Short mmCIF file of C-alpha atoms in Angstrom, two decimals:
data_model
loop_
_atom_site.label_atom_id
_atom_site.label_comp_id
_atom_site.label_asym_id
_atom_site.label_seq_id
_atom_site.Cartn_x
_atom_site.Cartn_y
_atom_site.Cartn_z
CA UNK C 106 25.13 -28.78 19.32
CA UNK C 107 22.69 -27.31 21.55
CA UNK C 108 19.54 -26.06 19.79
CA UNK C 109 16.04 -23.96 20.27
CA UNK C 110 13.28 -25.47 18.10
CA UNK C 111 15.49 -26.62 15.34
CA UNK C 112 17.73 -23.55 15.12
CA UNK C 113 21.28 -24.14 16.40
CA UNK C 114 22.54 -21.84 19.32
CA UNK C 115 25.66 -20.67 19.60
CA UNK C 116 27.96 -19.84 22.62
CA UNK C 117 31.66 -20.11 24.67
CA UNK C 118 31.32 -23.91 23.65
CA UNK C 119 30.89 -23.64 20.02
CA UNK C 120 31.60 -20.10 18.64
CA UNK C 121 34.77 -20.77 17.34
CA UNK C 122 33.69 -22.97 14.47
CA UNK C 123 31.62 -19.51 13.28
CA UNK C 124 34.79 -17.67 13.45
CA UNK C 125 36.10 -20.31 11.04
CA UNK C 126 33.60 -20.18 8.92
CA UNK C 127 33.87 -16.46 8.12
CA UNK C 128 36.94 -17.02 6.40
CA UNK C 129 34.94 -19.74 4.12
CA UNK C 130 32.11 -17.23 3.74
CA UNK C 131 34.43 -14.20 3.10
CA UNK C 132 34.30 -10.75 4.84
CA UNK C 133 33.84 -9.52 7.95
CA UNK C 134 33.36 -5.92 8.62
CA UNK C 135 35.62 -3.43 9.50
CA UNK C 136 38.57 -3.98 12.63
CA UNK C 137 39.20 -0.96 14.53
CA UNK C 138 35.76 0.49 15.64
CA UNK C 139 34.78 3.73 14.43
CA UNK C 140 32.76 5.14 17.45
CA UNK C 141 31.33 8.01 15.13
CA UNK C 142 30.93 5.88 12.40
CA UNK C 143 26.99 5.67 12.96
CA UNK C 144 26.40 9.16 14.44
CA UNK C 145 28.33 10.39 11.33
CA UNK C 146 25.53 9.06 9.34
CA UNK C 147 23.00 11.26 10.95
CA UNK C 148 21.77 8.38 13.87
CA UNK C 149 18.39 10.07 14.98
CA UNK C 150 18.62 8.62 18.02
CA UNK C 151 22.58 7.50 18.89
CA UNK C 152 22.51 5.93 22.13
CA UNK C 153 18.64 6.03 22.70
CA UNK C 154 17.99 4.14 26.09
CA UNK C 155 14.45 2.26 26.52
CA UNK C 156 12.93 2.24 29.94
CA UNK C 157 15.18 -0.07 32.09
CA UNK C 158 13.79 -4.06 32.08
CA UNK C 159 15.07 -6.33 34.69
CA UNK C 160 16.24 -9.42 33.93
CA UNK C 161 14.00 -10.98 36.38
CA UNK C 162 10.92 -9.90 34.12
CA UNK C 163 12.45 -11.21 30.86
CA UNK C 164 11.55 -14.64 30.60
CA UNK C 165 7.66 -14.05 31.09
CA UNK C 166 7.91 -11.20 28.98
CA UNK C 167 9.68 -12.56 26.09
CA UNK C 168 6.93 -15.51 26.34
CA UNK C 169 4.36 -13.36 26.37
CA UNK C 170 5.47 -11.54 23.46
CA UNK C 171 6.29 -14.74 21.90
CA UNK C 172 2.64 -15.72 22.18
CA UNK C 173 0.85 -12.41 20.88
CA UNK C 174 3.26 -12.41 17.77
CA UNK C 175 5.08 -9.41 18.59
CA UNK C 176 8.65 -9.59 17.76
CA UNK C 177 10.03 -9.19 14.25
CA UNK C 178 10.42 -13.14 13.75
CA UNK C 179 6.69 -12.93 13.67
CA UNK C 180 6.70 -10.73 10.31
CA UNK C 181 9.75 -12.93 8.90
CA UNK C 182 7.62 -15.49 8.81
CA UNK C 183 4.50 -13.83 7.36
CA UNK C 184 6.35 -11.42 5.13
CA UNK C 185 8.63 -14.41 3.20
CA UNK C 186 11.56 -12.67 4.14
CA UNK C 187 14.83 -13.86 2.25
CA UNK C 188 17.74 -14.74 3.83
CA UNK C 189 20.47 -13.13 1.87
CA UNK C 190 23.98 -14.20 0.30
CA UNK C 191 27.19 -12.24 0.52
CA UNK C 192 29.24 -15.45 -1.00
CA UNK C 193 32.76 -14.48 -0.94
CA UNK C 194 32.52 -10.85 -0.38
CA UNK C 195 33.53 -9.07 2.81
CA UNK C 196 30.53 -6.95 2.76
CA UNK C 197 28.35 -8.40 5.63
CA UNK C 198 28.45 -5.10 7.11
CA UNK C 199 25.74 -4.20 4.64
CA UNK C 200 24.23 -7.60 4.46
CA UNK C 201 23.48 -7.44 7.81
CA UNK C 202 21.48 -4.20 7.50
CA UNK C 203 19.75 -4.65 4.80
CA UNK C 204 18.45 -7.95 5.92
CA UNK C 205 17.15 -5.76 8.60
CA UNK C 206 15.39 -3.45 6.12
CA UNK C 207 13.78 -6.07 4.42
CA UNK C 208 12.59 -7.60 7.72
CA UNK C 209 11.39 -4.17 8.26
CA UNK C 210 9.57 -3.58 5.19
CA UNK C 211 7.73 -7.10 6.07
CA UNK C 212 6.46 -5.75 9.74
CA UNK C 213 4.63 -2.92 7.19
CA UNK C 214 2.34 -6.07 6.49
CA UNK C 215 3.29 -6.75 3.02
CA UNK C 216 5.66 -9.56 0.95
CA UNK C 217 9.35 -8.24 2.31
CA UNK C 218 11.26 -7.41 -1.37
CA UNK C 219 14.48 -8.95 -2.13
CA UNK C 220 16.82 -6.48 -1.89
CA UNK C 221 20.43 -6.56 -3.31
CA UNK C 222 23.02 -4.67 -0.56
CA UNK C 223 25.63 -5.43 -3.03
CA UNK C 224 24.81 -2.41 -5.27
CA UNK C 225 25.54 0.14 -2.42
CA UNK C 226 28.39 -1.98 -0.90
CA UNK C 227 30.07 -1.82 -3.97
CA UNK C 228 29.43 1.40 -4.42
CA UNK C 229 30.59 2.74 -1.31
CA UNK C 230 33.86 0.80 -1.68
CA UNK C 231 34.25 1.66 -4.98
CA UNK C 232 34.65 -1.41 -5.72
CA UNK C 233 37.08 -2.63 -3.05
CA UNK C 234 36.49 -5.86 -1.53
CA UNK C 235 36.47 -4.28 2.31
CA UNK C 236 34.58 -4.54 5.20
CA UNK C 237 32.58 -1.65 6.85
CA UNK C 238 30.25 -0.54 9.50
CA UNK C 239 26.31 -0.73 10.08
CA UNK C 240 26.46 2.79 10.43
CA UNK C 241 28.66 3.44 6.89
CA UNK C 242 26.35 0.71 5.33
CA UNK C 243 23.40 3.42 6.46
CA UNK C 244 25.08 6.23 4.64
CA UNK C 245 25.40 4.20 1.96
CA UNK C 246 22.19 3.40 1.91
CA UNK C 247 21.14 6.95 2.32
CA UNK C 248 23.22 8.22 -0.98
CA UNK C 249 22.43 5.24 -3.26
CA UNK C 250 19.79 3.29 -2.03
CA UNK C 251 19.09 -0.47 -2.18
CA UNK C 252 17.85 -1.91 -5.84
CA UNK C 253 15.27 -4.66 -5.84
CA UNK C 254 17.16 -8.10 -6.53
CA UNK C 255 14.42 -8.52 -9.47
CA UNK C 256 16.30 -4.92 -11.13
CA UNK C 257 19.74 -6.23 -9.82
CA UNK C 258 20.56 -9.25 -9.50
CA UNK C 259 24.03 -11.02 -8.40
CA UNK C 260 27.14 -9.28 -7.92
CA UNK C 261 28.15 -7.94 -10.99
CA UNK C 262 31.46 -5.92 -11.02
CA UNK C 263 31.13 -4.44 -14.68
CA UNK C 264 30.85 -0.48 -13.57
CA UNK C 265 27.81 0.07 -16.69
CA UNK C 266 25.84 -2.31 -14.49
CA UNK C 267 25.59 0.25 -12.02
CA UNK C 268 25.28 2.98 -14.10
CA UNK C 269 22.00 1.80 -15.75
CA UNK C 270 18.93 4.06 -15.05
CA UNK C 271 16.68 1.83 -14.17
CA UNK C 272 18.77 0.52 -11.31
CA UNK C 273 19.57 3.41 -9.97
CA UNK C 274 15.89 4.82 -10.01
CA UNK C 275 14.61 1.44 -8.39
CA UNK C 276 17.22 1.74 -5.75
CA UNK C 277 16.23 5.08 -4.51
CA UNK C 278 12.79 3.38 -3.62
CA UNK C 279 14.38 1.64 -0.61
CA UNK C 280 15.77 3.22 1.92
CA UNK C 281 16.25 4.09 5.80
CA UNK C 282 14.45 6.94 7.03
CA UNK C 283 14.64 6.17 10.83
CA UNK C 284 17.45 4.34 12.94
CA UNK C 285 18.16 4.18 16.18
CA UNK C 286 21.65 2.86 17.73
CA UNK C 287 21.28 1.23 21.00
CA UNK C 288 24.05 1.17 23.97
CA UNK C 289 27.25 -0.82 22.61
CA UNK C 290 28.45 -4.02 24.00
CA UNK C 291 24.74 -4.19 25.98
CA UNK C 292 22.54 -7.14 26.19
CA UNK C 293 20.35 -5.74 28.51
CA UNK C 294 20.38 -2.94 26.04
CA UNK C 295 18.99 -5.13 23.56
CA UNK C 296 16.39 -6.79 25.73
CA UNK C 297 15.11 -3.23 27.30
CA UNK C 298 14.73 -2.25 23.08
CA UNK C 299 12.67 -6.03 22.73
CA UNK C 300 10.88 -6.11 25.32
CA UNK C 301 9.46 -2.23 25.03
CA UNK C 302 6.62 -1.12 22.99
CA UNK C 303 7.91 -1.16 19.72
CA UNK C 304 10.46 -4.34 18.95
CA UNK C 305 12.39 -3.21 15.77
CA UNK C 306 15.08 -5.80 13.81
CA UNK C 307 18.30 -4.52 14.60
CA UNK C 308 22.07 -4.36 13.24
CA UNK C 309 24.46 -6.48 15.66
CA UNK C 310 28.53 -6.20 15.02
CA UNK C 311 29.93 -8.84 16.93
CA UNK C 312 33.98 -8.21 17.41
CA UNK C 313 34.39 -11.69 17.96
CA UNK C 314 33.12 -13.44 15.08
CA UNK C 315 34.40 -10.09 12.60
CA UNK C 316 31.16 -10.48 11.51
CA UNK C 317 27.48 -8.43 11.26
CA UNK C 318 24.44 -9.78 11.28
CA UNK C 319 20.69 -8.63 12.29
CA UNK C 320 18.71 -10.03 15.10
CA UNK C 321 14.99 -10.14 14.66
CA UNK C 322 13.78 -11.80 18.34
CA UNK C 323 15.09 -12.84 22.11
CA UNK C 324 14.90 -16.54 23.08
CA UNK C 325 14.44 -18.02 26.39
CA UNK C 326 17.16 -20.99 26.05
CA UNK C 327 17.22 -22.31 30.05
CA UNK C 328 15.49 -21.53 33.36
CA UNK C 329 17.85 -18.59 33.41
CA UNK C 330 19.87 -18.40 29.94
CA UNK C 331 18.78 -16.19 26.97
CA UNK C 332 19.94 -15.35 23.49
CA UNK C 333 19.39 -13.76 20.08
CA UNK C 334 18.14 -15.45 17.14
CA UNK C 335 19.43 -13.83 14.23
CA UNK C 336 19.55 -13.76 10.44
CA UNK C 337 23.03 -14.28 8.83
CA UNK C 338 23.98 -13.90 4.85
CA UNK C 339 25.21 -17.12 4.78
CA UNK C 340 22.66 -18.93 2.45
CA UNK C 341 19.78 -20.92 4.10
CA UNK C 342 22.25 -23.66 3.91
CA UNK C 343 24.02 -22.27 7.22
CA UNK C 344 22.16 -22.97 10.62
CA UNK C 345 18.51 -23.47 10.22
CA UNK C 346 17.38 -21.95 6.98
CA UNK C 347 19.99 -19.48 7.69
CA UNK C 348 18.68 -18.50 11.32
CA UNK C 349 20.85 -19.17 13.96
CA UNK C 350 20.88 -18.17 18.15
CA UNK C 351 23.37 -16.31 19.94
CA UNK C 352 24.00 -17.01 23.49
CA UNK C 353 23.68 -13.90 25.80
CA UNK C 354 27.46 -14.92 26.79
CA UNK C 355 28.08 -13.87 22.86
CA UNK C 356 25.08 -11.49 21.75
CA UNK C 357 26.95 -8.12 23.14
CA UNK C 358 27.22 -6.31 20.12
CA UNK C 359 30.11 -3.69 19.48
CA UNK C 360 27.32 -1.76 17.34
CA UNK C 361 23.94 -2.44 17.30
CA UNK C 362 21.37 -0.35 14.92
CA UNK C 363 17.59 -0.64 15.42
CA UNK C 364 16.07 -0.68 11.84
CA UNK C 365 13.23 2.24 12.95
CA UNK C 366 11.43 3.77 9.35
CA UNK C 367 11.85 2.40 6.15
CA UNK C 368 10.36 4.16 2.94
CA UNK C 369 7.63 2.45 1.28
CA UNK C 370 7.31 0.11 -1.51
CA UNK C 371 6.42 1.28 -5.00
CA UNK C 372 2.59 0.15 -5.49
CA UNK H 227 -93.66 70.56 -6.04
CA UNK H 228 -90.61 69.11 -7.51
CA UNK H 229 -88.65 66.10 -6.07
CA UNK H 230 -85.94 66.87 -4.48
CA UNK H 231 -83.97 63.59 -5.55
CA UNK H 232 -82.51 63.55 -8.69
CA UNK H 233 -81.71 60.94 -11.08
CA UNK H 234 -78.14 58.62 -11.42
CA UNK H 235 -76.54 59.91 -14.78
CA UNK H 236 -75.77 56.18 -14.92
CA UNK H 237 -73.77 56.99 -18.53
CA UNK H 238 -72.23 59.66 -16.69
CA UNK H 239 -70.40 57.26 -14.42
CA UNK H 240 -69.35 54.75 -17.37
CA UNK H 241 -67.36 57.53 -18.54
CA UNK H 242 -64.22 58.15 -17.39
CA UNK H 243 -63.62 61.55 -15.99
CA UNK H 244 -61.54 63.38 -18.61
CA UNK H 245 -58.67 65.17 -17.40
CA UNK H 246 -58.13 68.75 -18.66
CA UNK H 247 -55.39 68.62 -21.43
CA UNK H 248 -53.37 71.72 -19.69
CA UNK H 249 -53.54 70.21 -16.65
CA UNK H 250 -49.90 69.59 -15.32
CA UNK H 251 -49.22 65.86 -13.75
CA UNK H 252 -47.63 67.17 -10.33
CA UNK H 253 -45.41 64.71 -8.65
CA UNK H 254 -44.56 64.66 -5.29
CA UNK H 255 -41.34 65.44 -4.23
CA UNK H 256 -41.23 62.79 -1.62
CA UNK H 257 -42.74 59.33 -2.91
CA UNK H 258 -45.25 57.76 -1.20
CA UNK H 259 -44.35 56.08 2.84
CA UNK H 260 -43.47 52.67 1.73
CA UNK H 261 -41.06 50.22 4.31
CA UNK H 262 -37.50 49.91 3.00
CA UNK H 263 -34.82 48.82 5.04
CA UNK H 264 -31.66 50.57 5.45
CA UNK H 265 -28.96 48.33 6.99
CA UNK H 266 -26.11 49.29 9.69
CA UNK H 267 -22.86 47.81 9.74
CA UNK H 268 -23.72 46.51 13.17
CA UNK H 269 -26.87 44.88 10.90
CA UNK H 270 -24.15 43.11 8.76
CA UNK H 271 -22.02 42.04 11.29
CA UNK H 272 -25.31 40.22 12.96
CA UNK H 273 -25.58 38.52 9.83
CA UNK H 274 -22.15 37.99 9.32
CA UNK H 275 -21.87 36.31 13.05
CA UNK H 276 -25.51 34.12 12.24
CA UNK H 277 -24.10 32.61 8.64
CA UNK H 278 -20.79 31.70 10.52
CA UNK H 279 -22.71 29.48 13.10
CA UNK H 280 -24.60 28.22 10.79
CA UNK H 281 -21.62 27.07 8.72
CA UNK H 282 -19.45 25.90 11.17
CA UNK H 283 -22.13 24.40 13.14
CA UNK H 284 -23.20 22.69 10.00
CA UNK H 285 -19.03 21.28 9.70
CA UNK H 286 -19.09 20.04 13.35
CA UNK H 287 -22.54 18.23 12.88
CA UNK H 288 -21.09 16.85 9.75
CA UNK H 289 -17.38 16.37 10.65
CA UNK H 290 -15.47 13.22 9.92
CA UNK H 291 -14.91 11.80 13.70
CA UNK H 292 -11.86 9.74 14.69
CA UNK H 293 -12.88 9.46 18.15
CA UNK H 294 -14.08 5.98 19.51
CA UNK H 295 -16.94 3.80 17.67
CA UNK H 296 -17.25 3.08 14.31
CA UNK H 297 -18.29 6.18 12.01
CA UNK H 298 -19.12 5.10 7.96
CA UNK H 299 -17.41 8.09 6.57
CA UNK H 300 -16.83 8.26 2.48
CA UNK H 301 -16.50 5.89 0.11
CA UNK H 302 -13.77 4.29 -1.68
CA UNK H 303 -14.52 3.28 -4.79
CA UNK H 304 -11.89 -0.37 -4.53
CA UNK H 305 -13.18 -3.80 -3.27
CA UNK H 306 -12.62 -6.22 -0.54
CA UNK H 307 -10.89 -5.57 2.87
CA UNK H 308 -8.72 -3.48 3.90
CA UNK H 309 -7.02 -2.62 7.27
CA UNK H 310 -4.36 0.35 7.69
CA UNK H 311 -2.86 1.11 11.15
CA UNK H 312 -1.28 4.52 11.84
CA UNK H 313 0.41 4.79 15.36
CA UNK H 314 2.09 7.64 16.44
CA UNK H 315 5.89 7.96 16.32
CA UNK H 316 6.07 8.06 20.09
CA UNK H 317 4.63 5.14 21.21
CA UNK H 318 4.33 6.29 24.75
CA UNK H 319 1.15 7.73 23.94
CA UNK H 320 -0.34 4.62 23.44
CA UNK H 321 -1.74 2.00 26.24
CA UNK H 322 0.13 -1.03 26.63
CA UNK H 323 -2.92 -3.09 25.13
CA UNK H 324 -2.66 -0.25 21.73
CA UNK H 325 0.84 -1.55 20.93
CA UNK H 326 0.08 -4.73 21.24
CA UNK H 327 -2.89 -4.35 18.81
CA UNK H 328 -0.92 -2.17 16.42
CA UNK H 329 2.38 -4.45 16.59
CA UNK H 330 0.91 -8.05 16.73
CA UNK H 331 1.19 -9.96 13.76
CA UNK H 332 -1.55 -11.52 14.67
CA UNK H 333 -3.86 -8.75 13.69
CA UNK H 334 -2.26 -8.99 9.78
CA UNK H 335 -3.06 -12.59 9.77
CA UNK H 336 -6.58 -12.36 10.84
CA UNK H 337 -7.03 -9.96 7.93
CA UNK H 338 -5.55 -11.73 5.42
CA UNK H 339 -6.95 -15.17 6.46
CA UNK H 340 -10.34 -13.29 5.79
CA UNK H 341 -9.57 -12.30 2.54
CA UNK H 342 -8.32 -8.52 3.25
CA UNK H 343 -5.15 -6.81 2.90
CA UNK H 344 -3.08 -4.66 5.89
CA UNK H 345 -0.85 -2.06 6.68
CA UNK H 346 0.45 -0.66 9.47
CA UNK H 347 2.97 2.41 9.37
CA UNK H 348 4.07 5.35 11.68
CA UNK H 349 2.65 8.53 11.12
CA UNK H 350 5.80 10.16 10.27
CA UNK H 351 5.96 8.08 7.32
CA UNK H 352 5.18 9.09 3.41
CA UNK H 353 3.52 6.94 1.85
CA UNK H 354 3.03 8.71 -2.07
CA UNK H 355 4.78 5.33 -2.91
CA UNK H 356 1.89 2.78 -2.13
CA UNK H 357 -1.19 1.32 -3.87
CA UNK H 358 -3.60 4.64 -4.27
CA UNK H 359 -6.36 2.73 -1.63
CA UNK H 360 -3.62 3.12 1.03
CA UNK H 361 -3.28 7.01 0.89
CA UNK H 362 -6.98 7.14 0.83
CA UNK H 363 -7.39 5.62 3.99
CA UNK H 364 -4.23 7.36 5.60
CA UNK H 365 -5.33 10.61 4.05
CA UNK H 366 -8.74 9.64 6.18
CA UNK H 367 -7.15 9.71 9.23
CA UNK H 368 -6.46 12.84 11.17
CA UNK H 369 -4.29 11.62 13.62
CA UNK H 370 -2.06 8.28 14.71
CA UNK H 371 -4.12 6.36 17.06
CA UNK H 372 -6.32 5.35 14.64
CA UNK H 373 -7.09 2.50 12.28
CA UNK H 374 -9.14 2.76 9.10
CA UNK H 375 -11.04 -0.13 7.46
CA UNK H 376 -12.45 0.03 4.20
CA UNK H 377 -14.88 -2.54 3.50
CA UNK H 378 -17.24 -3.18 0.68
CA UNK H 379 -16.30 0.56 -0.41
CA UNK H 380 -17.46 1.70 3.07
CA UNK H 381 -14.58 3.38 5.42
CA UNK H 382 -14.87 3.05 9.11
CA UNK H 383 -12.02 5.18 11.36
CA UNK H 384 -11.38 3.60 14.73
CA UNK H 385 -9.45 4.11 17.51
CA UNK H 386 -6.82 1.42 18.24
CA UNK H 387 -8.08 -1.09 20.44
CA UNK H 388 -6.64 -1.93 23.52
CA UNK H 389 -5.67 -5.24 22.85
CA UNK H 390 -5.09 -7.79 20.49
CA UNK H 391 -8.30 -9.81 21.39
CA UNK H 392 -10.11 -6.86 21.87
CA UNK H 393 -8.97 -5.55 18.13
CA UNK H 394 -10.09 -9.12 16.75
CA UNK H 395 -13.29 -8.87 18.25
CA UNK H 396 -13.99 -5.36 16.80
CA UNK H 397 -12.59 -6.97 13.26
CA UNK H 398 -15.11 -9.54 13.25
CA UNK H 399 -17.93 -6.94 12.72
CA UNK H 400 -16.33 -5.85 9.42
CA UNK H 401 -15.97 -10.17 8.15
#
């Protein structure tokens, strides 16, 4: 398998195998797209377009970038940011954004928390087992909030869990305040958001794999190729301590949610 | 022939001339000319007009700057470095070298590596949730733009350099 300094890239050679493995790994998130899922949720932004990049530009760019430390992967590294665990739940949908938030709370400059997603996954489903949206996950998010893993912990399915004070005051700590949806099915969408002014982490629900993840930087993989390294809730036993790369061929996203303002930490 | 000077009654001017007992103390009916002012409300007003230079003149000599170059405002009473970066929510309005300064993680681990803490957030953002030092320094700033650093209890507002090596540079001044 092809990789980019240790992290395994995936594309029309190899992607089946992570369609396979979503069935080991449990859930995908939701079939059917809802194209007002995310604006539903009160998008600031839905469909925000950055200032036009062309492709010719993006390998220096993205180098240059890459140097000054200016992408999110920069701040995972700084801000220990943990890769997350759905195990057999189908709520990556929520995974995937809240991995976002915690990269986002590490580009603040301090230690990214742990969060738990499964408290307002399972919430929001009442309990089901069911995939979703990025855009439901962030009204979930909004109504509940996301409790610190510390307050939290595991994925306990006893409803006075939920209900204890504690958690729920800890959860309203952490939050979205700011999101911003970029074009769907758009790479260049992606790399006009990266290579702007302000790189955020952002939501990416790829159709083909039934999965959602979040993306935190663009690679330069050939003279001409490109991709996405993301962070899946697979464990850091899947790809490279959970990181993976997503050719361009496979990095259109049928949603894809910039992770803009997140409320701060308790001191 | 007789002299035609007489003699000083020197006892008669020890004593002091006695007043007749009927005589009635007559006083004026207008005192005495003395100067007393009598103000206008055009006076006031002049006054008025002179104590609000003074005042606000007084404010702008003594007003916290954010504009470029370092400026020692107040203290804040908590030790050791610290760096807080406040950009503005539209980023347009910074230069090209700004974001880089204010996005570059690069910039956090310089800080850190000298022994400081930082912070970067939008200026849209509420912070009532973070360490006490950090709404201190953000309630120092006026405006995005800006970065405060607070060391040895001694806050200095900046504006954002233009540039990552640039923003180093100034850094090293504070080390």
């Amino acid at each position: 398998m092809a990789s980019y300094k240790g992290t395994p890239i995936f594309d029309d050679s190899n992607y089946r195998q992570l369609v396979s493995q979503t069935d080991k790994h449990g859930g995908s998130f939701g079939s059917g797209f809802d194209p007002q899922a995310v604006g539903r949720y009160g998008s600031a932004c839905p469909g925000v377009e950055y200032a036009n990049i062309p492709r010719s530009e993006w390998k220096d760019r993205i180098e240059e970038k890459e140097r000054k430390g200016l992408f999110p992967e920069a701040w995972f590294k700084r801000g220990n940011v943990k890769i997350l665990n759905q195990r057999s739940w189908g709520y990556c949908w929520m995974y995937g954004v809240v991995g976002g938030m915690q990269l986002r709370y590490a580009m603040t400059g301090r230690q990214a928390p742990h969060l738990n997603p499964f408290y307002p996954a399972w919430l929001g489903k009442n309990g089901a087992n069911r995939g979703g949206w990025g855009g439901e996950a962030l009204g979930y998010i909004d109504k509940y909030g996301v409790p610190l893993d510390s307050v939290f912990s595991g994925q306990p399915t006893s409803r006075s869990s939920f209900d204890r004070h504690e958690v729920k005051e800890n959860a309203k700590l952490h939050k979205v305040w700011k999101f911003t949806e970029l074009r769907r099915d758009s790479f260049q969408a992606l790399m006009n958001m990266w290579l702007s002014d302000n790189p955020l982490p952002v939501s990416q629900a790829f159709n083909w794999w039934g999965h959602l993840v979040y993306a935190m930087r663009p690679v330069v993989i050939g003279s001409d190729a490109f991709g996405t390294e993301i962070g899946n809730s697979w464990d850091i036993s899947w790809g490279n301590q959970g990181r993976g790369i997503i050719a361009e061929s496979k990095a259109s996203a049928a949603e894809q949610i910039c992770i803009d303002i997140v409320s701060t930490l308790a001191a | 022939m007789s002299s035609p000077l007489k003699p000083i009654d020197f006892e008669a001017l020890r004593k002091p001339q006695a007043k007749p007992v009927s005589s009635p103390t007559v006083e004026p009916h207008v005192r005495p000319t003395a100067y007393r002012p009598t103000l206008t409300v055009r006076d006031w007003l002049n006054v008025a007009l002179i104590c609000a230079v003074v005042f606000f003149g007084c404010l702008w000599l003594f007003r916290g700057s954010d504009g470029p170059g370092p400026n020692p405002g107040p203290v804040v009473d908590v030790d050791g470095l610290h760096v807080l970066v406040l950009t503005p929510d539209d980023r347009s309005s910074l230069t090209s070298g700004q974001n880089e300064f204010a996005n570059s993680a690069k910039i956090a681990d310089w800080v850190e590596q000298n022994g400081g803490k930082y912070r970067r957030y939008p200026e849209s953002q509420d912070i009532t949730n973070e360490e006490q030092v950090w709404q201190e320094l953000r309630q120092s700033l006026s405006s995005p733009h800006h970065l405060a650093v607070l060391k040895d209890r001694r806050l200095t507002k900046l504006e954002i350099p233009d540039g990552i090596d640039a923003g180093i540079r100034l850094l090293e001044g504070f080390k």
